[in-house]
GROMACS .gro file of C-alpha atoms in nm:
model
  496
    1MET     CA    1  -0.001  -0.008  -0.001
    2LYS     CA    2   0.145   0.348  -0.082
    3THR     CA    3   0.141   0.519   0.269
    4GLN     CA    4   0.304   0.823   0.143
    5VAL     CA    5   0.390   1.057  -0.199
    6ASP     CA    6   0.672   1.241  -0.326
    7SER     CA    7   0.590   1.542  -0.549
    8ASN     CA    8   0.892   1.736  -0.642
    9GLY     CA    9   1.103   1.594  -0.386
   10ILE     CA   10   0.853   1.670  -0.096
   11VAL     CA   11   0.738   1.380   0.078
   12THR     CA   12   0.383   1.373   0.242
   13LEU     CA   13   0.137   1.127   0.370
   14THR     CA   14  -0.127   0.979   0.185
   15ARG     CA   15  -0.471   0.946   0.305
   16GLU     CA   16  -0.439   0.561   0.372
   17GLY     CA   17  -0.087   0.678   0.573
   18GLU     CA   18  -0.250   0.930   0.785
   19ALA     CA   19  -0.545   0.698   0.870
   20LEU     CA   20  -0.273   0.445   0.988
   21VAL     CA   21  -0.107   0.649   1.239
   22LYS     CA   22  -0.329   0.948   1.346
   23ASP     CA   23  -0.431   0.762   1.648
   24SER     CA   24  -0.089   0.657   1.768
   25PRO     CA   25   0.030   0.747   2.110
   26LEU     CA   26   0.356   0.904   1.889
   27TYR     CA   27   0.167   1.148   1.675
   28ASN     CA   28  -0.023   1.487   1.715
   29GLU     CA   29  -0.069   1.798   1.511
   30GLY     CA   30   0.264   1.949   1.596
   31LEU     CA   31   0.441   1.634   1.531
   32ARG     CA   32   0.284   1.515   1.236
   33PRO     CA   33   0.459   1.536   0.884
   34THR     CA   34   0.372   1.845   0.702
   35THR     CA   35   0.108   1.865   0.427
   36MET     CA   36   0.194   1.983   0.099
   37GLU     CA   37   0.004   2.341   0.132
   38GLU     CA   38   0.224   2.384   0.447
   39HIS     CA   39   0.557   2.427   0.236
   40ASN     CA   40   0.531   2.760   0.165
   41TRP     CA   41   0.853   2.913   0.302
   42THR     CA   42   1.069   3.055   0.044
   43SER     CA   43   1.429   3.173   0.029
   44TYR     CA   44   1.333   3.507   0.171
   45ASN     CA   45   1.175   3.324   0.480
   46PHE     CA   46   1.495   3.174   0.564
   47ALA     CA   47   1.740   3.452   0.505
   48SER     CA   48   1.494   3.672   0.723
   49LEU     CA   49   1.501   3.405   0.978
   50TRP     CA   50   1.886   3.368   0.957
   51ILE     CA   51   1.909   3.764   1.006
   52GLY     CA   52   1.651   3.800   1.264
   53MET     CA   53   1.839   3.527   1.464
   54SER     CA   54   2.189   3.666   1.374
   55ILE     CA   55   2.143   4.000   1.483
   56CYS     CA   56   2.132   3.946   1.884
   57LEU     CA   57   2.331   4.124   2.154
   58PRO     CA   58   2.525   3.775   2.213
   59THR     CA   59   2.670   3.794   1.824
   60TYR     CA   60   2.762   4.187   1.888
   61ALA     CA   61   2.943   4.092   2.218
   62MET     CA   62   3.105   3.765   2.048
   63ALA     CA   63   3.373   3.936   1.920
   64GLY     CA   64   3.428   4.172   2.176
   65GLY     CA   65   3.485   3.843   2.378
   66LEU     CA   66   3.756   3.710   2.133
   67ILE     CA   67   3.942   4.059   2.128
   68SER     CA   68   3.939   4.056   2.496
   69LEU     CA   69   4.107   3.716   2.477
   70GLY     CA   70   4.434   3.856   2.253
   71MET     CA   71   4.270   3.874   1.903
   72ASN     CA   72   4.275   4.154   1.687
   73TRP     CA   73   3.941   4.268   1.529
   74TRP     CA   74   4.034   4.063   1.171
   75GLN     CA   75   4.131   3.773   1.379
   76ALA     CA   76   3.814   3.739   1.577
   77ILE     CA   77   3.578   3.854   1.245
   78ILE     CA   78   3.761   3.578   1.043
   79THR     CA   79   3.715   3.320   1.347
   80ILE     CA   80   3.355   3.391   1.367
   81ILE     CA   81   3.274   3.349   0.966
   82LEU     CA   82   3.486   3.082   0.948
   83GLY     CA   83   3.325   2.885   1.245
   84ASN     CA   84   2.980   2.982   1.078
   85CYS     CA   85   3.071   2.851   0.737
   86ILE     CA   86   3.185   2.511   0.908
   87VAL     CA   87   2.818   2.496   1.105
   88LEU     CA   88   2.640   2.591   0.780
   89ILE     CA   89   2.747   2.230   0.651
   90PRO     CA   90   2.579   2.002   0.916
   91ILE     CA   91   2.302   2.277   0.870
   92LEU     CA   92   2.229   2.210   0.529
   93LEU     CA   93   2.284   1.831   0.575
   94ASN     CA   94   1.998   1.798   0.821
   95SER     CA   95   1.797   2.090   0.660
   96HIS     CA   96   1.725   1.816   0.357
   97ALA     CA   97   1.545   1.569   0.587
   98GLY     CA   98   1.293   1.821   0.729
   99THR     CA   99   1.224   1.967   0.370
  100LYS     CA  100   1.174   1.635   0.200
  101PHE     CA  101   1.008   1.462   0.480
  102GLY     CA  102   0.824   1.741   0.642
  103ILE     CA  103   0.930   1.609   1.004
  104PRO     CA  104   1.024   1.822   1.321
  105TYR     CA  105   1.358   1.735   1.490
  106PRO     CA  106   1.221   1.485   1.783
  107VAL     CA  107   1.041   1.298   1.509
  108PHE     CA  108   1.399   1.300   1.265
  109ALA     CA  109   1.546   1.169   1.607
  110ARG     CA  110   1.336   0.855   1.620
  111LEU     CA  111   1.508   0.724   1.273
  112TRP     CA  112   1.833   0.700   1.455
  113PHE     CA  113   1.778   0.691   1.832
  114GLY     CA  114   1.425   0.503   1.857
  115SER     CA  115   1.096   0.613   1.956
  116LYS     CA  116   1.182   0.635   2.297
  117GLY     CA  117   1.504   0.702   2.259
  118ALA     CA  118   1.498   1.004   2.082
  119HIS     CA  119   1.398   1.207   2.385
  120ILE     CA  120   1.783   1.173   2.469
  121PRO     CA  121   1.884   1.376   2.161
  122ALA     CA  122   1.558   1.595   2.181
  123VAL     CA  123   1.584   1.718   2.569
  124ALA     CA  124   1.983   1.759   2.546
  125ARG     CA  125   1.892   2.013   2.244
  126GLY     CA  126   1.589   2.119   2.466
  127LEU     CA  127   1.799   2.187   2.759
  128ILE     CA  128   2.044   2.414   2.559
  129GLY     CA  129   1.792   2.620   2.370
  130ALA     CA  130   1.636   2.676   2.720
  131GLY     CA  131   1.949   2.769   2.856
  132TRP     CA  132   2.003   3.033   2.567
  133PHE     CA  133   1.652   3.154   2.592
  134GLY     CA  134   1.795   3.267   2.945
  135ILE     CA  135   2.102   3.427   2.828
  136ASN     CA  136   1.885   3.622   2.557
  137CYS     CA  137   1.648   3.736   2.813
  138TRP     CA  138   1.898   3.809   3.044
  139PHE     CA  139   2.063   4.040   2.743
  140GLY     CA  140   1.773   4.209   2.662
  141GLY     CA  141   1.627   4.263   3.039
  142ALA     CA  142   2.005   4.430   3.111
  143ALA     CA  143   1.960   4.630   2.818
  144ILE     CA  144   1.621   4.744   2.891
  145ASP     CA  145   1.710   4.849   3.243
  146THR     CA  146   2.026   5.068   3.151
  147LEU     CA  147   1.770   5.235   2.894
  148LEU     CA  148   1.511   5.312   3.136
  149MET     CA  149   1.760   5.415   3.387
  150SER     CA  150   1.884   5.686   3.143
  151MET     CA  151   1.588   5.803   3.072
  152THR     CA  152   1.393   5.811   3.414
  153ASP     CA  153   1.460   5.760   3.794
  154TRP     CA  154   1.435   5.356   3.739
  155GLY     CA  155   1.755   5.306   3.929
  156ASN     CA  156   1.579   5.415   4.221
  157VAL     CA  157   1.342   5.132   4.220
  158PRO     CA  158   1.414   4.825   4.421
  159GLY     CA  159   1.530   4.522   4.221
  160HIS     CA  160   1.511   4.714   3.881
  161LEU     CA  161   1.750   4.464   3.709
  162TRP     CA  162   1.532   4.184   3.785
  163ILE     CA  163   1.219   4.324   3.719
  164SER     CA  164   1.321   4.432   3.345
  165PHE     CA  165   1.461   4.080   3.294
  166LEU     CA  166   1.129   3.881   3.400
  167GLY     CA  167   0.930   4.144   3.241
  168PHE     CA  168   1.130   4.097   2.890
  169TRP     CA  169   1.113   3.713   2.987
  170ALA     CA  170   0.733   3.749   2.977
  171ILE     CA  171   0.722   3.897   2.690
  172ASN     CA  172   0.940   3.649   2.498
  173VAL     CA  173   0.719   3.343   2.654
  174TRP     CA  174   0.441   3.529   2.500
  175VAL     CA  175   0.543   3.569   2.172
  176ALA     CA  176   0.663   3.219   2.139
  177TYR     CA  177   0.331   3.070   2.295
  178ARG     CA  178   0.175   3.175   1.949
  179GLY     CA  179   0.362   2.956   1.747
  180PRO     CA  180   0.606   2.892   1.457
  181GLU     CA  181   0.367   3.083   1.180
  182ALA     CA  182   0.385   3.379   1.403
  183ILE     CA  183   0.751   3.325   1.417
  184ARG     CA  184   0.768   3.346   1.031
  185LYS     CA  185   0.573   3.662   1.004
  186MET     CA  186   0.743   3.840   1.249
  187GLU     CA  187   1.103   3.767   1.097
  188ALA     CA  188   0.972   3.881   0.763
  189TRP     CA  189   0.931   4.207   0.874
  190ALA     CA  190   1.208   4.230   1.150
  191ALA     CA  191   1.496   4.167   0.895
  192PRO     CA  192   1.531   4.458   0.723
  193VAL     CA  193   1.431   4.655   1.014
  194LEU     CA  194   1.729   4.523   1.185
  195ILE     CA  195   1.971   4.545   0.909
  196ILE     CA  196   1.896   4.940   0.847
  197MET     CA  197   1.923   5.000   1.263
  198SER     CA  198   2.251   4.817   1.227
  199LEU     CA  199   2.376   5.041   0.964
  200ALA     CA  200   2.272   5.349   1.130
  201LEU     CA  201   2.471   5.267   1.425
  202LEU     CA  202   2.771   5.214   1.226
  203ILE     CA  203   2.733   5.533   1.033
  204TRP     CA  204   2.676   5.696   1.385
  205ALA     CA  205   3.027   5.559   1.489
  206LEU     CA  206   3.204   5.633   1.201
  207THR     CA  207   3.086   5.974   1.149
  208SER     CA  208   3.133   6.067   1.534
  209ALA     CA  209   3.483   5.916   1.575
  210GLY     CA  210   3.624   6.061   1.240
  211GLY     CA  211   3.718   5.696   1.128
  212TRP     CA  212   3.740   5.336   1.233
  213GLY     CA  213   3.884   5.415   1.569
  214PRO     CA  214   4.211   5.261   1.751
  215MET     CA  215   4.051   4.942   1.811
  216LEU     CA  216   4.085   4.857   1.434
  217SER     CA  217   4.472   4.920   1.415
  218ALA     CA  218   4.529   4.768   1.739
  219PRO     CA  219   4.795   4.440   1.710
  220SER     CA  220   4.703   4.081   1.842
  221LYS     CA  221   4.838   4.040   2.180
  222PHE     CA  222   5.006   3.707   2.053
  223ALA     CA  223   5.369   3.710   2.006
  224THR     CA  224   5.380   3.355   1.823
  225THR     CA  225   5.173   3.132   1.601
  226GLY     CA  226   5.155   2.898   1.884
  227GLU     CA  227   4.998   3.102   2.128
  228PHE     CA  228   4.742   3.261   1.896
  229LEU     CA  229   4.641   2.867   1.832
  230LYS     CA  230   4.567   2.802   2.175
  231VAL     CA  231   4.304   3.037   2.181
  232PHE     CA  232   4.184   3.004   1.817
  233PHE     CA  233   4.088   2.655   1.818
  234PRO     CA  234   3.880   2.679   2.141
  235ALA     CA  235   3.710   3.045   2.011
  236LEU     CA  236   3.648   2.837   1.658
  237THR     CA  237   3.455   2.582   1.846
  238GLY     CA  238   3.275   2.845   2.034
  239ALA     CA  239   3.191   2.994   1.714
  240ILE     CA  240   3.075   2.670   1.557
  241ALA     CA  241   2.883   2.592   1.892
  242PHE     CA  242   2.712   2.936   1.850
  243TRP     CA  243   2.474   2.764   1.601
  244ALA     CA  244   2.547   2.406   1.694
  245THR     CA  245   2.198   2.367   1.833
  246MET     CA  246   2.032   2.485   1.515
  247ALA     CA  247   2.215   2.230   1.289
  248LEU     CA  248   2.019   1.951   1.523
  249ASN     CA  249   1.625   2.119   1.511
  250ILE     CA  250   1.667   2.300   1.170
  251PRO     CA  251   1.410   2.066   1.054
  252ASP     CA  252   1.199   2.238   1.268
  253PHE     CA  253   1.196   2.506   1.049
  254CYS     CA  254   1.284   2.354   0.689
  255ARG     CA  255   0.960   2.096   0.750
  256TYR     CA  256   0.792   2.439   0.596
  257ALA     CA  257   1.021   2.493   0.307
  258LYS     CA  258   0.890   2.504  -0.041
  259SER     CA  259   1.174   2.354  -0.192
  260GLN     CA  260   1.547   2.222  -0.108
  261LYS     CA  261   1.649   2.536  -0.325
  262ALA     CA  262   1.433   2.767  -0.117
  263GLN     CA  263   1.625   2.632   0.198
  264VAL     CA  264   1.975   2.622   0.063
  265VAL     CA  265   2.005   2.953  -0.109
  266GLY     CA  266   1.814   3.149   0.192
  267GLN     CA  267   2.033   2.983   0.484
  268SER     CA  268   2.369   3.015   0.251
  269SER     CA  269   2.319   3.361   0.144
  270ALA     CA  270   2.208   3.495   0.521
  271LEU     CA  271   2.379   3.304   0.817
  272PRO     CA  272   2.762   3.361   0.780
  273THR     CA  273   2.756   3.703   0.607
  274THR     CA  274   2.520   3.850   0.880
  275MET     CA  275   2.734   3.693   1.152
  276GLY     CA  276   3.031   3.839   1.018
  277PHE     CA  277   2.860   4.154   0.934
  278PHE     CA  278   2.698   4.222   1.267
  279SER     CA  279   3.033   4.128   1.476
  280PHE     CA  280   3.209   4.359   1.278
  281ILE     CA  281   2.953   4.636   1.347
  282GLY     CA  282   2.997   4.528   1.728
  283VAL     CA  283   3.408   4.577   1.680
  284ALA     CA  284   3.368   4.910   1.489
  285VAL     CA  285   3.135   5.044   1.730
  286THR     CA  286   3.326   4.972   2.022
  287SER     CA  287   3.644   5.097   1.870
  288ALA     CA  288   3.488   5.441   1.818
  289THR     CA  289   3.351   5.442   2.178
  290VAL     CA  290   3.702   5.474   2.269
  291VAL     CA  291   3.758   5.798   2.067
  292ILE     CA  292   3.412   5.953   2.163
  293TYR     CA  293   3.370   5.869   2.505
  294GLY     CA  294   3.720   5.742   2.637
  295GLU     CA  295   3.673   5.388   2.714
  296ALA     CA  296   3.517   5.113   2.509
  297LEU     CA  297   3.170   5.018   2.541
  298TRP     CA  298   3.084   4.683   2.433
  299ASP     CA  299   2.746   4.646   2.555
  300PRO     CA  300   2.524   4.848   2.293
  301ALA     CA  301   2.260   4.962   2.563
  302ALA     CA  302   2.544   5.151   2.750
  303VAL     CA  303   2.602   5.335   2.397
  304LEU     CA  304   2.261   5.423   2.324
  305ALA     CA  305   2.200   5.542   2.702
  306LYS     CA  306   2.396   5.867   2.576
  307PHE     CA  307   2.218   5.960   2.304
  308SER     CA  308   1.892   6.170   2.311
  309PRO     CA  309   1.575   6.066   2.464
  310LEU     CA  310   1.420   5.994   2.118
  311ALA     CA  311   1.722   5.772   2.003
  312ILE     CA  312   1.712   5.564   2.318
  313PHE     CA  313   1.338   5.496   2.255
  314PHE     CA  314   1.405   5.411   1.926
  315GLY     CA  315   1.737   5.209   2.041
  316THR     CA  316   1.513   5.017   2.293
  317ILE     CA  317   1.265   4.906   2.022
  318GLY     CA  318   1.587   4.790   1.828
  319ILE     CA  319   1.704   4.568   2.096
  320VAL     CA  320   1.354   4.430   2.207
  321LEU     CA  321   1.321   4.321   1.848
  322ALA     CA  322   1.667   4.150   1.781
  323THR     CA  323   1.642   3.995   2.105
  324LEU     CA  324   1.292   3.886   2.016
  325THR     CA  325   1.333   3.728   1.681
  326THR     CA  326   1.681   3.554   1.799
  327ASN     CA  327   1.495   3.399   2.120
  328VAL     CA  328   1.144   3.284   2.011
  329ALA     CA  329   1.320   3.130   1.685
  330ALA     CA  330   1.644   2.984   1.779
  331ASN     CA  331   1.584   2.920   2.149
  332ILE     CA  332   1.209   2.802   2.234
  333VAL     CA  333   1.078   2.582   1.919
  334ALA     CA  334   1.340   2.309   2.004
  335PRO     CA  335   1.264   2.286   2.365
  336ALA     CA  336   0.906   2.310   2.317
  337ARG     CA  337   0.879   2.041   2.065
  338ALA     CA  338   1.098   1.826   2.306
  339VAL     CA  339   0.833   1.887   2.543
  340GLU     CA  340   0.593   1.780   2.334
  341ASN     CA  341   0.754   1.470   2.195
  342LEU     CA  342   0.751   1.326   2.577
  343ALA     CA  343   0.358   1.285   2.545
  344PRO     CA  344   0.213   1.395   2.235
  345ARG     CA  345  -0.148   1.308   2.345
  346ARG     CA  346  -0.130   1.494   2.665
  347LEU     CA  347   0.111   1.772   2.597
  348SER     CA  348   0.134   2.040   2.321
  349TYR     CA  349   0.368   2.322   2.172
  350GLN     CA  350   0.230   2.579   2.402
  351ASN     CA  351   0.277   2.363   2.704
  352GLY     CA  352   0.650   2.329   2.587
  353ALA     CA  353   0.688   2.677   2.530
  354LEU     CA  354   0.576   2.751   2.886
  355ILE     CA  355   0.791   2.470   3.064
  356ALA     CA  356   1.080   2.570   2.820
  357GLY     CA  357   1.069   2.946   2.967
  358PHE     CA  358   1.082   2.814   3.331
  359VAL     CA  359   1.375   2.587   3.278
  360GLY     CA  360   1.573   2.904   3.065
  361LEU     CA  361   1.538   3.089   3.414
  362LEU     CA  362   1.644   2.741   3.616
  363MET     CA  363   2.002   2.778   3.405
  364GLN     CA  364   2.084   3.105   3.542
  365PRO     CA  365   2.215   3.296   3.262
  366TRP     CA  366   2.343   3.573   3.512
  367TYR     CA  367   2.626   3.322   3.630
  368ILE     CA  368   2.691   3.206   3.248
  369LEU     CA  369   2.746   3.601   3.164
  370GLU     CA  370   2.961   3.683   3.435
  371ASN     CA  371   3.285   3.674   3.241
  372PHE     CA  372   3.371   3.607   2.867
  373GLY     CA  373   3.524   3.257   3.006
  374ASN     CA  374   3.248   3.123   3.148
  375TYR     CA  375   3.065   3.235   2.792
  376ILE     CA  376   3.275   3.129   2.579
  377PHE     CA  377   3.479   2.822   2.704
  378LEU     CA  378   3.215   2.667   2.963
  379TRP     CA  379   2.899   2.752   2.815
  380LEU     CA  380   2.987   2.713   2.435
  381GLY     CA  381   3.260   2.496   2.437
  382THR     CA  382   3.115   2.229   2.686
  383TYR     CA  383   2.770   2.192   2.473
  384GLY     CA  384   2.974   2.201   2.138
  385ALA     CA  385   3.087   1.861   2.273
  386LEU     CA  386   2.771   1.727   2.339
  387LEU     CA  387   2.607   1.813   2.030
  388GLY     CA  388   2.885   1.735   1.780
  389PRO     CA  389   2.841   1.352   1.829
  390ILE     CA  390   2.467   1.412   1.741
  391ASP     CA  391   2.517   1.598   1.487
  392GLY     CA  392   2.740   1.318   1.327
  393ILE     CA  393   2.471   1.058   1.409
  394ALA     CA  394   2.212   1.250   1.260
  395ILE     CA  395   2.396   1.284   0.904
  396ALA     CA  396   2.568   0.943   0.888
  397ASP     CA  397   2.230   0.810   0.902
  398TYR     CA  398   2.024   1.027   0.690
  399TRP     CA  399   2.298   1.043   0.417
  400LEU     CA  400   2.507   0.713   0.469
  401VAL     CA  401   2.297   0.442   0.643
  402ARG     CA  402   1.945   0.486   0.486
  403LYS     CA  403   2.063   0.709   0.172
  404ARG     CA  404   1.758   0.973   0.229
  405ARG     CA  405   1.499   0.680   0.242
  406ILE     CA  406   1.248   0.715   0.517
  407HIS     CA  407   0.897   0.523   0.595
  408LEU     CA  408   0.710   0.808   0.756
  409THR     CA  409   0.443   0.585   0.889
  410GLU     CA  410   0.701   0.388   1.080
  411LEU     CA  411   0.819   0.700   1.254
  412TYR     CA  412   0.451   0.692   1.421
  413LYS     CA  413   0.399   0.349   1.522
  414THR     CA  414   0.526   0.244   1.891
  415ASN     CA  415   0.616  -0.120   1.760
  416GLY     CA  416   0.744   0.026   1.404
  417ILE     CA  417   1.110  -0.051   1.259
  418TYR     CA  418   1.208   0.266   1.400
  419SER     CA  419   1.147   0.143   1.760
  420TYR     CA  420   1.430  -0.081   1.771
  421LYS     CA  421   1.472  -0.275   2.096
  422SER     CA  422   1.228  -0.152   2.379
  423GLY     CA  423   1.229   0.181   2.195
  424TYR     CA  424   1.622   0.249   2.192
  425ASN     CA  425   1.878   0.216   1.927
  426THR     CA  426   2.165   0.105   2.130
  427HIS     CA  427   2.448   0.161   1.840
  428ALA     CA  428   2.314   0.548   1.842
  429LEU     CA  429   2.370   0.570   2.212
  430TRP     CA  430   2.713   0.402   2.203
  431ALA     CA  431   2.836   0.616   1.901
  432MET     CA  432   2.708   0.931   2.086
  433LEU     CA  433   2.911   0.813   2.419
  434ILE     CA  434   3.197   0.730   2.222
  435GLY     CA  435   3.201   1.069   2.053
  436ILE     CA  436   3.167   1.247   2.345
  437ALA     CA  437   3.434   1.077   2.568
  438ILE     CA  438   3.726   1.067   2.372
  439PRO     CA  439   3.763   1.425   2.323
  440PHE     CA  440   3.649   1.493   2.749
  441ILE     CA  441   3.939   1.209   2.780
  442CYS     CA  442   4.188   1.391   2.570
  443LYS     CA  443   4.125   1.705   2.763
  444TYR     CA  444   4.318   1.583   3.041
  445ILE     CA  445   4.620   1.409   2.837
  446PRO     CA  446   4.913   1.679   2.790
  447GLY     CA  447   4.998   1.722   2.403
  448LEU     CA  448   4.610   1.610   2.341
  449THR     CA  449   4.419   1.888   2.463
  450ILE     CA  450   4.369   2.022   2.099
  451VAL     CA  451   4.106   1.753   2.047
  452TRP     CA  452   3.907   1.870   2.362
  453ASP     CA  453   3.958   2.242   2.164
  454ASN     CA  454   3.780   2.104   1.866
  455ALA     CA  455   3.552   1.876   2.056
  456TRP     CA  456   3.260   1.947   1.833
  457THR     CA  457   3.435   1.885   1.497
  458ILE     CA  458   3.599   1.583   1.634
  459GLY     CA  459   3.316   1.429   1.794
  460LEU     CA  460   3.122   1.444   1.514
  461LEU     CA  461   3.328   1.277   1.308
  462ILE     CA  462   3.394   1.003   1.554
  463SER     CA  463   3.021   0.958   1.587
  464LEU     CA  464   2.970   0.963   1.249
  465ALA     CA  465   3.197   0.692   1.172
  466VAL     CA  466   3.120   0.458   1.445
  467TYR     CA  467   2.749   0.495   1.368
  468THR     CA  468   2.795   0.426   1.009
  469TRP     CA  469   2.989   0.129   1.075
  470VAL     CA  470   2.758  -0.026   1.363
  471MET     CA  471   2.461  -0.002   1.155
  472LYS     CA  472   2.573  -0.211   0.856
  473GLY     CA  473   2.271  -0.446   0.727
  474ASN     CA  474   2.056  -0.290   1.013
  475ALA     CA  475   1.693  -0.423   1.019
  476SER     CA  476   1.551  -0.048   1.053
  477ILE     CA  477   1.714   0.015   0.678
  478ILE     CA  478   1.488  -0.013   0.390
  479SER     CA  479   1.598  -0.059   0.036
  480ALA     CA  480   1.514   0.137  -0.288
  481LYS     CA  481   1.267  -0.137  -0.356
  482GLN     CA  482   1.070  -0.136  -0.041
  483TYR     CA  483   1.089   0.263  -0.037
  484GLU     CA  484   0.911   0.230  -0.388
  485GLN     CA  485   0.635   0.009  -0.276
  486VAL     CA  486   0.506   0.271  -0.026
  487THR     CA  487   0.583   0.601  -0.189
  488SER     CA  488   0.407   0.716  -0.504
  489GLN     CA  489   0.520   0.949  -0.743
  490ALA     CA  490   0.273   1.271  -0.805
  491ALA     CA  491   0.261   1.444  -1.153
  492ALA     CA  492   0.515   1.721  -1.200
  493GLY     CA  493   0.388   2.034  -1.060
  494LYS     CA  494   0.097   1.876  -0.856
  495ALA     CA  495   0.039   1.894  -0.509
  496SER     CA  496  -0.067   1.562  -0.300
   0.00000   0.00000   0.00000
């Protein structure tokens, strides 16, 4: 029986296929494959998604963190751009599965970890997303607090910083609660606004300082190549890990893509360029503040606080918009889907969004942001070591093991071929643990710390190789003939 139909590279369930699984405990409206009509995201939607997510306070501050560690401006910017070009590869590879089969990340994870085992990578990604949610809320809340103090007597209010933080957190949760379609619409108009405001800030800095400023002419603090590389590799891992979360759950968005071309063009054109561009603005504006104010102001809110009340008002709107577009898209969808996947019949995306918001508070973002060492090495480096192996397993399973063939209805069966033994694929568990353990052990072996410094990349490659090897001939792999037996081909140009 044909349970799925392929129309121009987009696979959807047939009526017969949907009837088979719609009553399954693993199926609900948020986790089901998308319909052909729901594949409506264009290249512009994906470009605006990444522009909206990349123009944020953590991006602005990232280059500053690298400069504080000893890099000069161009070393910091190149490190960030290179890291984003590297992470773009797994983003595009995992995007293909989401686009072709219309499945969200937790369902995609059932393919390689099993119907129950999928909770492991889904919750791991969700916890990190919730942590980022808290970090962005703290950035945004602190910025709003600074701006309010510059305009009013807000600083005399007891607990004013915490009030700003919790108020901004509540706004983020409310927007996220409205769902992915609301996110798409917000990103579409927010992206050009954020670009214009970023350019305005850069133009102000150049004209007010009479040039680029001293920071762009300051040399690197590293005397030798060896000294530079000791910072470069962990910094590169941090730059990769910045979006390593999205490399996993990008199917949550690409399941709505009109075509593979739409998601590839939109993402490739926007991610590395916007991250490099906005990081450079952070460096250039901070450099200008040395000339204008006699000190380096890395916090854009501190810069705006010196402007006129009208400029502060519009600047506050820009900061709120920049943080919202990043937070609700990059950091709440994945944990909300992970929570929903725990009990699809009892929990919804909206329940997940609320729970993720509260978990973000428990992650204590104020501690993570206490200094750049915590931010780049403790936070970004550590979770990069966790997510790299999961990324490797996802890529290996879809591209090397299954060769892009998925039996959709089996993903929603408690006893289907993707349930493995008792709902867990132990091959994936071992591949993940090996990919995490080897870099972690090398961290404590003299001469091998470079493996830990590149934990995301090396962990990804190790788990990819191990998983591909142990999954050879696995019973869950369907052949080309079996795939044809359940998949019908729609006439060109027609939707299912």
